[in-house]
GROMACS .gro file of C-alpha atoms in nm:
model
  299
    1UNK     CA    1  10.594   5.864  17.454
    2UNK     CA    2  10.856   5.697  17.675
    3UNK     CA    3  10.772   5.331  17.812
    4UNK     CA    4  10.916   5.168  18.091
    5UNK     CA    5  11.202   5.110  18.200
    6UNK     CA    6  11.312   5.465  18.005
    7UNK     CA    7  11.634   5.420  17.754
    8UNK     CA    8  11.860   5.715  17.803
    9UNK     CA    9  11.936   5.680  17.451
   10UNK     CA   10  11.526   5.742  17.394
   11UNK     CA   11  11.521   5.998  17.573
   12UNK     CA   12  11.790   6.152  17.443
   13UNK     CA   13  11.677   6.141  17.083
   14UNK     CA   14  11.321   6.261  17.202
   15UNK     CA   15  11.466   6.555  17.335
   16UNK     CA   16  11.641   6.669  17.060
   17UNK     CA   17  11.335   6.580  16.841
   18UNK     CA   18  11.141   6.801  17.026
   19UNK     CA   19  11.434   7.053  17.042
   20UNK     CA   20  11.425   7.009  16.660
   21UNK     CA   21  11.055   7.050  16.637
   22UNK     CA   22  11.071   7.367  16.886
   23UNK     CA   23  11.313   7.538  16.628
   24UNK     CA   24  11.143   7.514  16.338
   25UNK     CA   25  10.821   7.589  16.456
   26UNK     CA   26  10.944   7.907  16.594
   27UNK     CA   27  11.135   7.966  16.247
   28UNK     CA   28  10.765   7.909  16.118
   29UNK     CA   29  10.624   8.114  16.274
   30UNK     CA   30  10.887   8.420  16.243
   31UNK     CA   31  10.865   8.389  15.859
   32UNK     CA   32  10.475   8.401  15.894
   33UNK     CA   33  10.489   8.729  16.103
   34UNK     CA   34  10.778   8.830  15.804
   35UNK     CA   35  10.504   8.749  15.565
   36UNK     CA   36  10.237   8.937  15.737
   37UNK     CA   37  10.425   9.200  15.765
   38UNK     CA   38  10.523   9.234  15.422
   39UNK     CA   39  10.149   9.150  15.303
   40UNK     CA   40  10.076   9.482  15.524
   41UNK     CA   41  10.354   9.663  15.326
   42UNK     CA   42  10.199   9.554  15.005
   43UNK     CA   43   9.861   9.629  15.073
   44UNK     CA   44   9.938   9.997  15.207
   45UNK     CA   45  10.165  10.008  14.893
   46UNK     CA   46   9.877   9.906  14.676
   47UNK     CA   47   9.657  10.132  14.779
   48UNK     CA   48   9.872  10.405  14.755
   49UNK     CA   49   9.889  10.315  14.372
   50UNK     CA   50   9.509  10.285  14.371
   51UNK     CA   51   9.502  10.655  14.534
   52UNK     CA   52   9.763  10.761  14.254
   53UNK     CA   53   9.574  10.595  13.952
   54UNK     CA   54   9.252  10.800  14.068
   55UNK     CA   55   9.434  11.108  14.120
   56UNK     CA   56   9.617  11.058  13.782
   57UNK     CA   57   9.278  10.994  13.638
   58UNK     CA   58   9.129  11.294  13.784
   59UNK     CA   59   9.359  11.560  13.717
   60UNK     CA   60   9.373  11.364  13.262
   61UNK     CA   61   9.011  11.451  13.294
   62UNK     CA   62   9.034  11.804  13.390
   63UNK     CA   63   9.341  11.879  13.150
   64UNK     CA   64   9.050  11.785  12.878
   65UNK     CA   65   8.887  12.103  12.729
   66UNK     CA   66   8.490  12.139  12.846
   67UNK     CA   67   8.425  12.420  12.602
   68UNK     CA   68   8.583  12.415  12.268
   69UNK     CA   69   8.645  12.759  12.110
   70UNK     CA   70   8.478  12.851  11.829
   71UNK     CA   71   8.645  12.889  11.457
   72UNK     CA   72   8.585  13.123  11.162
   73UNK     CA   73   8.562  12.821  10.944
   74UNK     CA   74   8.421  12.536  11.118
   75UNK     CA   75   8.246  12.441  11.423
   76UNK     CA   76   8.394  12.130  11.656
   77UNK     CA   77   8.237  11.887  11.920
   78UNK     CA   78   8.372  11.623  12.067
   79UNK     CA   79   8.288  11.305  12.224
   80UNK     CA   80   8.519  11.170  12.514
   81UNK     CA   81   8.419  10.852  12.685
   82UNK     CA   82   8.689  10.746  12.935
   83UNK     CA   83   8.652  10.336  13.003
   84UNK     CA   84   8.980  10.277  13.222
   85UNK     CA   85   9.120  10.434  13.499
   86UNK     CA   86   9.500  10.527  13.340
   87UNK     CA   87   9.356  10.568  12.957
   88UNK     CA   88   9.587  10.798  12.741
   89UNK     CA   89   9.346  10.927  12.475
   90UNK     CA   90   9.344  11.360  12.485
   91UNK     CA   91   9.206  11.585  12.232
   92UNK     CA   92   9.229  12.007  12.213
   93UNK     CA   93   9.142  12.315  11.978
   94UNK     CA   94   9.291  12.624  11.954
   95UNK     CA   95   9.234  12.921  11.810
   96UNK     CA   96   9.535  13.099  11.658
   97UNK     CA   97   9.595  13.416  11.485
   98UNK     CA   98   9.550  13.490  11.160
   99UNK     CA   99   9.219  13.301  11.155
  100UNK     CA  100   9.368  12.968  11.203
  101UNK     CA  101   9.259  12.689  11.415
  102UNK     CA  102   9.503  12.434  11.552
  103UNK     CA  103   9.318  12.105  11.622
  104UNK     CA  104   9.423  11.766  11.756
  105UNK     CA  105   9.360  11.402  11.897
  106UNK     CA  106   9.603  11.167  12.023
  107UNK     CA  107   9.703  10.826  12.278
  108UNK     CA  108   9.942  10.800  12.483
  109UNK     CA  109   9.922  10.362  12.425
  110UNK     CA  110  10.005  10.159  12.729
  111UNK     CA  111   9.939  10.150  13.047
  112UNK     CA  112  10.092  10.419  13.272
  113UNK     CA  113   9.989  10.697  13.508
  114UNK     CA  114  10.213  10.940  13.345
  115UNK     CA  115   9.994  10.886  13.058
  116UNK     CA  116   9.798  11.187  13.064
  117UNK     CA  117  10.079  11.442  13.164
  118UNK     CA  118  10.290  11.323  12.897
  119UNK     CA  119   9.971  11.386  12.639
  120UNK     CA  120   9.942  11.718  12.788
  121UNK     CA  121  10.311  11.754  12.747
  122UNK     CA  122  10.257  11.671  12.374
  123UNK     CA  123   9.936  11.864  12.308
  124UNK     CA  124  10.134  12.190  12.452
  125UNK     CA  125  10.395  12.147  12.212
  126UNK     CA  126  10.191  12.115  11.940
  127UNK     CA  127  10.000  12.404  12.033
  128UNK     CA  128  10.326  12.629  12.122
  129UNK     CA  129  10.484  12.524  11.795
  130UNK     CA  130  10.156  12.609  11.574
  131UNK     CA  131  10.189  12.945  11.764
  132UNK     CA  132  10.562  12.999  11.677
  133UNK     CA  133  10.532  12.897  11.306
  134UNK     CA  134  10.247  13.027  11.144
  135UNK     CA  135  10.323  12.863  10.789
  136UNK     CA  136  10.452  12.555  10.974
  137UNK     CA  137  10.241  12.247  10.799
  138UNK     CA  138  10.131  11.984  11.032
  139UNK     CA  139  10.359  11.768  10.972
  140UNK     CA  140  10.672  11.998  11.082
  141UNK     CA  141  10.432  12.023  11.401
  142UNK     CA  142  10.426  11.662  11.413
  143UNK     CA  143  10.785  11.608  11.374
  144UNK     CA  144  10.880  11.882  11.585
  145UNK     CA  145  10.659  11.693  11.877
  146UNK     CA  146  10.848  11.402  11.785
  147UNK     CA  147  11.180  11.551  11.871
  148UNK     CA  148  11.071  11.749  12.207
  149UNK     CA  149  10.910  11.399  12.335
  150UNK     CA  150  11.269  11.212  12.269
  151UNK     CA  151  11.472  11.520  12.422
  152UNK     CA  152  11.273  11.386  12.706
  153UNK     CA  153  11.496  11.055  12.718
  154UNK     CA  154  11.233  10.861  12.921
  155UNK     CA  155  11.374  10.500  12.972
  156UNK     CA  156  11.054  10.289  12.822
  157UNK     CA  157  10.850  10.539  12.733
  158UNK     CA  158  10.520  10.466  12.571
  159UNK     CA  159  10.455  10.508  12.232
  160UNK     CA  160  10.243  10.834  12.183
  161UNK     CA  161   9.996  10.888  11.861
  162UNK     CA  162   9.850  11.149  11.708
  163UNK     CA  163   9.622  11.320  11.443
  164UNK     CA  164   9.732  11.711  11.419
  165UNK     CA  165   9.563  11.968  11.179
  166UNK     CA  166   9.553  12.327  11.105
  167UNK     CA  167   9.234  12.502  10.982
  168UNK     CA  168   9.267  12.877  10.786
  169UNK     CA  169   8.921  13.101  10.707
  170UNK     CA  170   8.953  12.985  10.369
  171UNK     CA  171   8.919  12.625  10.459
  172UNK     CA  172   9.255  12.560  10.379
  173UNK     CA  173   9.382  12.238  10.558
  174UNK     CA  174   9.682  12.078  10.699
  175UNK     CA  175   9.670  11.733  10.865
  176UNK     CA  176   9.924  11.519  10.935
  177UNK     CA  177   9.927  11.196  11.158
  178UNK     CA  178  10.134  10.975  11.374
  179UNK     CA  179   9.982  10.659  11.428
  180UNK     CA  180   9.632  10.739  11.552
  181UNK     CA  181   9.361  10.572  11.257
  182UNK     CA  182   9.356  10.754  10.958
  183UNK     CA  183   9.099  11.074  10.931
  184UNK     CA  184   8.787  10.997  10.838
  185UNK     CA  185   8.662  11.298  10.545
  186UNK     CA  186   8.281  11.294  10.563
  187UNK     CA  187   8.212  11.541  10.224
  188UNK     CA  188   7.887  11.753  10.147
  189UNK     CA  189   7.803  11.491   9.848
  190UNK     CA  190   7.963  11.156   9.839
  191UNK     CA  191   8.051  10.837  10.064
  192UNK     CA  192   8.322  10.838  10.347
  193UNK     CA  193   8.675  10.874  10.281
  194UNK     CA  194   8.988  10.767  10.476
  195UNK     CA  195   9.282  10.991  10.471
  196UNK     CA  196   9.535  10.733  10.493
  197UNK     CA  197   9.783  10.942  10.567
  198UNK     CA  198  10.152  10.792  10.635
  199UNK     CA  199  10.399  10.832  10.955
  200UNK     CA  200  10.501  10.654  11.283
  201UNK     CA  201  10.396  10.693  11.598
  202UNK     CA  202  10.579  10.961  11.819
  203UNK     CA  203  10.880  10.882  12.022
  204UNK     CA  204  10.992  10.596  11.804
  205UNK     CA  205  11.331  10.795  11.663
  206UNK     CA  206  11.371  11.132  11.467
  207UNK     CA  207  11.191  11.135  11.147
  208UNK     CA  208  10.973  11.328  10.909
  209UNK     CA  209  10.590  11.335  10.896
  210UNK     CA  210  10.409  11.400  10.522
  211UNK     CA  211  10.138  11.691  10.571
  212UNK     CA  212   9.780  11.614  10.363
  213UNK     CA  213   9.689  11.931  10.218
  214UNK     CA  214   9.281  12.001  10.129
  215UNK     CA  215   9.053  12.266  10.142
  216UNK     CA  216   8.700  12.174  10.283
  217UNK     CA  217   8.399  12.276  10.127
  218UNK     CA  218   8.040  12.408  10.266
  219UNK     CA  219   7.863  12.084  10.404
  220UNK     CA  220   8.163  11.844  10.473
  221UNK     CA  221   8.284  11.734  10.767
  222UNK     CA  222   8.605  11.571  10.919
  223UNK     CA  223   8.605  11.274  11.185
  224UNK     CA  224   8.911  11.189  11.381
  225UNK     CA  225   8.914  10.901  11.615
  226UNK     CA  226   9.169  10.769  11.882
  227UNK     CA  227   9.248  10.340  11.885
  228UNK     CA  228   8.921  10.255  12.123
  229UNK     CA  229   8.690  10.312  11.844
  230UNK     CA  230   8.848   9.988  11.679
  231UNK     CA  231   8.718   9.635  11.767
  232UNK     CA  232   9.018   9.507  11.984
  233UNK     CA  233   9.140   9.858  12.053
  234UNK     CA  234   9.521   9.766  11.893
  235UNK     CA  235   9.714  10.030  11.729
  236UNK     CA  236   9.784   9.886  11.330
  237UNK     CA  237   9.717  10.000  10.929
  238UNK     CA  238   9.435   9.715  10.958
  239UNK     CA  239   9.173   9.788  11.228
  240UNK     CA  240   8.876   9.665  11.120
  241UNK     CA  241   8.700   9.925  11.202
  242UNK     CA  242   8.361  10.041  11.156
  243UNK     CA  243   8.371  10.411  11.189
  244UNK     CA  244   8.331  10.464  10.778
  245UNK     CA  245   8.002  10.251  10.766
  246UNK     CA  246   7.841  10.419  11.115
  247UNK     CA  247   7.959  10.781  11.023
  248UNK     CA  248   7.772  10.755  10.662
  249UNK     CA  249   7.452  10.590  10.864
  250UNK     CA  250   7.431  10.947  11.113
  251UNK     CA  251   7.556  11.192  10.802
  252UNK     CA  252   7.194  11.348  10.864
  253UNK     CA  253   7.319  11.457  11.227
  254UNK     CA  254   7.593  11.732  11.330
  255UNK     CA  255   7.736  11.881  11.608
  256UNK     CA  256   7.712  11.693  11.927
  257UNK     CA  257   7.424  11.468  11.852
  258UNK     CA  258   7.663  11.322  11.559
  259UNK     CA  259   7.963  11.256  11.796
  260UNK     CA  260   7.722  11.113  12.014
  261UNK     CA  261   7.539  10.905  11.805
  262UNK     CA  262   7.858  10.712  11.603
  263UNK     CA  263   7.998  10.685  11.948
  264UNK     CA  264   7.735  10.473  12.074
  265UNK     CA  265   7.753  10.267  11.788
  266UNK     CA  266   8.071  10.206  11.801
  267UNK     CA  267   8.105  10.107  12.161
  268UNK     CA  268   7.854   9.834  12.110
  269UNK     CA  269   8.123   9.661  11.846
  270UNK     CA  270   8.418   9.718  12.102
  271UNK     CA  271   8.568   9.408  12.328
  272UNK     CA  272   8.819   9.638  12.553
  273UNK     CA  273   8.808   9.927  12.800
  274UNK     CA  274   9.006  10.174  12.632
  275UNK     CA  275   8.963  10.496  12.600
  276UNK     CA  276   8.669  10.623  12.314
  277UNK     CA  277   8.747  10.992  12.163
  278UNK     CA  278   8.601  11.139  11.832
  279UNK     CA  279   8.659  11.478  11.768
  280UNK     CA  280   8.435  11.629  11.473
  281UNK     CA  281   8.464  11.962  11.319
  282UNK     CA  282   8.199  12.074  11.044
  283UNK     CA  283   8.208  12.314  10.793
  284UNK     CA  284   7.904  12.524  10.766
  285UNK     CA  285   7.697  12.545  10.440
  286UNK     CA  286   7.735  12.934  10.467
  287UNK     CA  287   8.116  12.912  10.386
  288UNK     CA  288   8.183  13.066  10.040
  289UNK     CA  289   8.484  12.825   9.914
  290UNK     CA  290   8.478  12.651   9.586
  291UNK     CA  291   8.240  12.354   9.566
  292UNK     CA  292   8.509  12.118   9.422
  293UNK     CA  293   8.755  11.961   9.702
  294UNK     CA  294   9.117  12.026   9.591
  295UNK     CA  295   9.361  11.751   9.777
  296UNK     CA  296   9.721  11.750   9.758
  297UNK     CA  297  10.012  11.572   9.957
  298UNK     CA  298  10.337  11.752  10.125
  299UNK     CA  299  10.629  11.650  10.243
   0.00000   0.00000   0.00000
């Protein structure tokens, strides 16, 4: 606004004002198409992710075994209830030769889309190194995992646990476990019983993994369960956990229906979306072993 008669030096000043004004609202306004722009880029970017995270999710689900093979010694079933989109949890059996049976449950824990190729990665060594040593004890299988998951030299990796055991016609077994809760042994006559069995989670540094030696007897049953079956879903020697309590309250159930059945339970005492596996194997009442449970530990 000029008023009569105009001062040159007013005008002046307007000018560049205006000049002034002009500058930084075209600065403004480049910066806002910059944003735009790079709010575009994110958005494609993010959906790209989203994409990946399905995909990732889709092919961890069909790496999981639908039909588990069947044992001389026991029969298996498994519950898998996957409650995020990048969960690690993966479970498999195997039959190998010589009447053995090569089972196992694991977590790959964090979040992170390689998650379930670096479980498969785990669960195929395992299962190649069962196949190479046939008087290898679980825990050599363990610790040999161990060592092929550091070769790997992943910068960050996640930690990786697991619950490994090997199953003879006798009903000899060997268990050993990295991290995952501790086996849950569900005998023919008695309560519950954790096998609290020591060693680190996987791809920590090189070290050694005990082996739990027992041999099951007609009627019992062994219950292995990943992290998402505890309250909070955190890895750690105190969980909290229920699974003793519900697994005693549906002993009169096998096979799928008993999976099924602690697995509801249990995810009405959960406060996370992680992953829920329990992987059950059962020995039948047929199996002529003797009816006392001999336990010992290996290194």
């Amino acid at each position: 606004v000029l008023v009569r008669p105009v001062d040159g030096a007013v005008l002046a000043a307007q000018v560049r004002s205006a000049t002034r004004s002009r500058a930084a609202a075209g600065r403004v306004a480049s910066r806002a198409a910059e944003a735009r722009l790079v709010g575009d880029q994110l958005t494609r970017t993010f959906a790209q992710i989203d994409r990946e995270l399905d995909l990732t999710r889709r092919v961890r689900l069909a790496l999981l075994q639908r039909t588990l093979p069947d044992s001389p010694t026991a029969a298996f079933a498994v519950c898998h209830r996957p409650r995020s989109r990048n969960g690690g949890d993966f479970y498999a059996v195997h039959a190998l030769d010589r009447g053995r049976t090569l089972f196992l449950v694991g977590d790959v824990i964090g979040h992170t889309t390689a998650g379930g190729l670096l479980g498969a990665f785990v669960a195929e060594a395992v299962r190649d190194l069962a196949r190479e040593r046939p008087t290898a004890p679980a825990g050599a299988l363990l610790a040999e995992a161990n060592l092929a998951l550091l070769r790997l030299k992943l910068e960050d990796a996640p930690l990786v646990s697991l619950v490994a055991g090997v199953l003879d016609e006798s009903g000899a077994l060997s268990i050993a476990r990295a991290g995952l809760p501790a086996p849950l042994h569900l005998p023919a006559n008695g309560p519950p019983a954790a096998w609290n069995i020591p060693g680190p989670f996987l791809g920590i540094a090189e070290t050694t993994y005990p082996s739990h030696v027992a041999r099951l007897r007609p009627g019992d049953a062994l219950l292995v369960a990943t992290d998402g079956t505890r309250p909070d879903g955190d890895p750690g020697p105190d969980d909290g956990s229920r699974l003793p309590e519900i697994a005693a309250r549906h002993s009169g159930r096998t096979g799928q229906q008993f999976v099924d059945a602690v697995a509801t339970d249990l995810l009405a005492q959960v406060r996370h979306e992680d992953d829920v596996t329990l992987l059950a194997l059962f020995v039948p009442i047929k199996l002529n072993e003797p009816n006392a449970l001999d336990v010992q530990a290996t290194a």
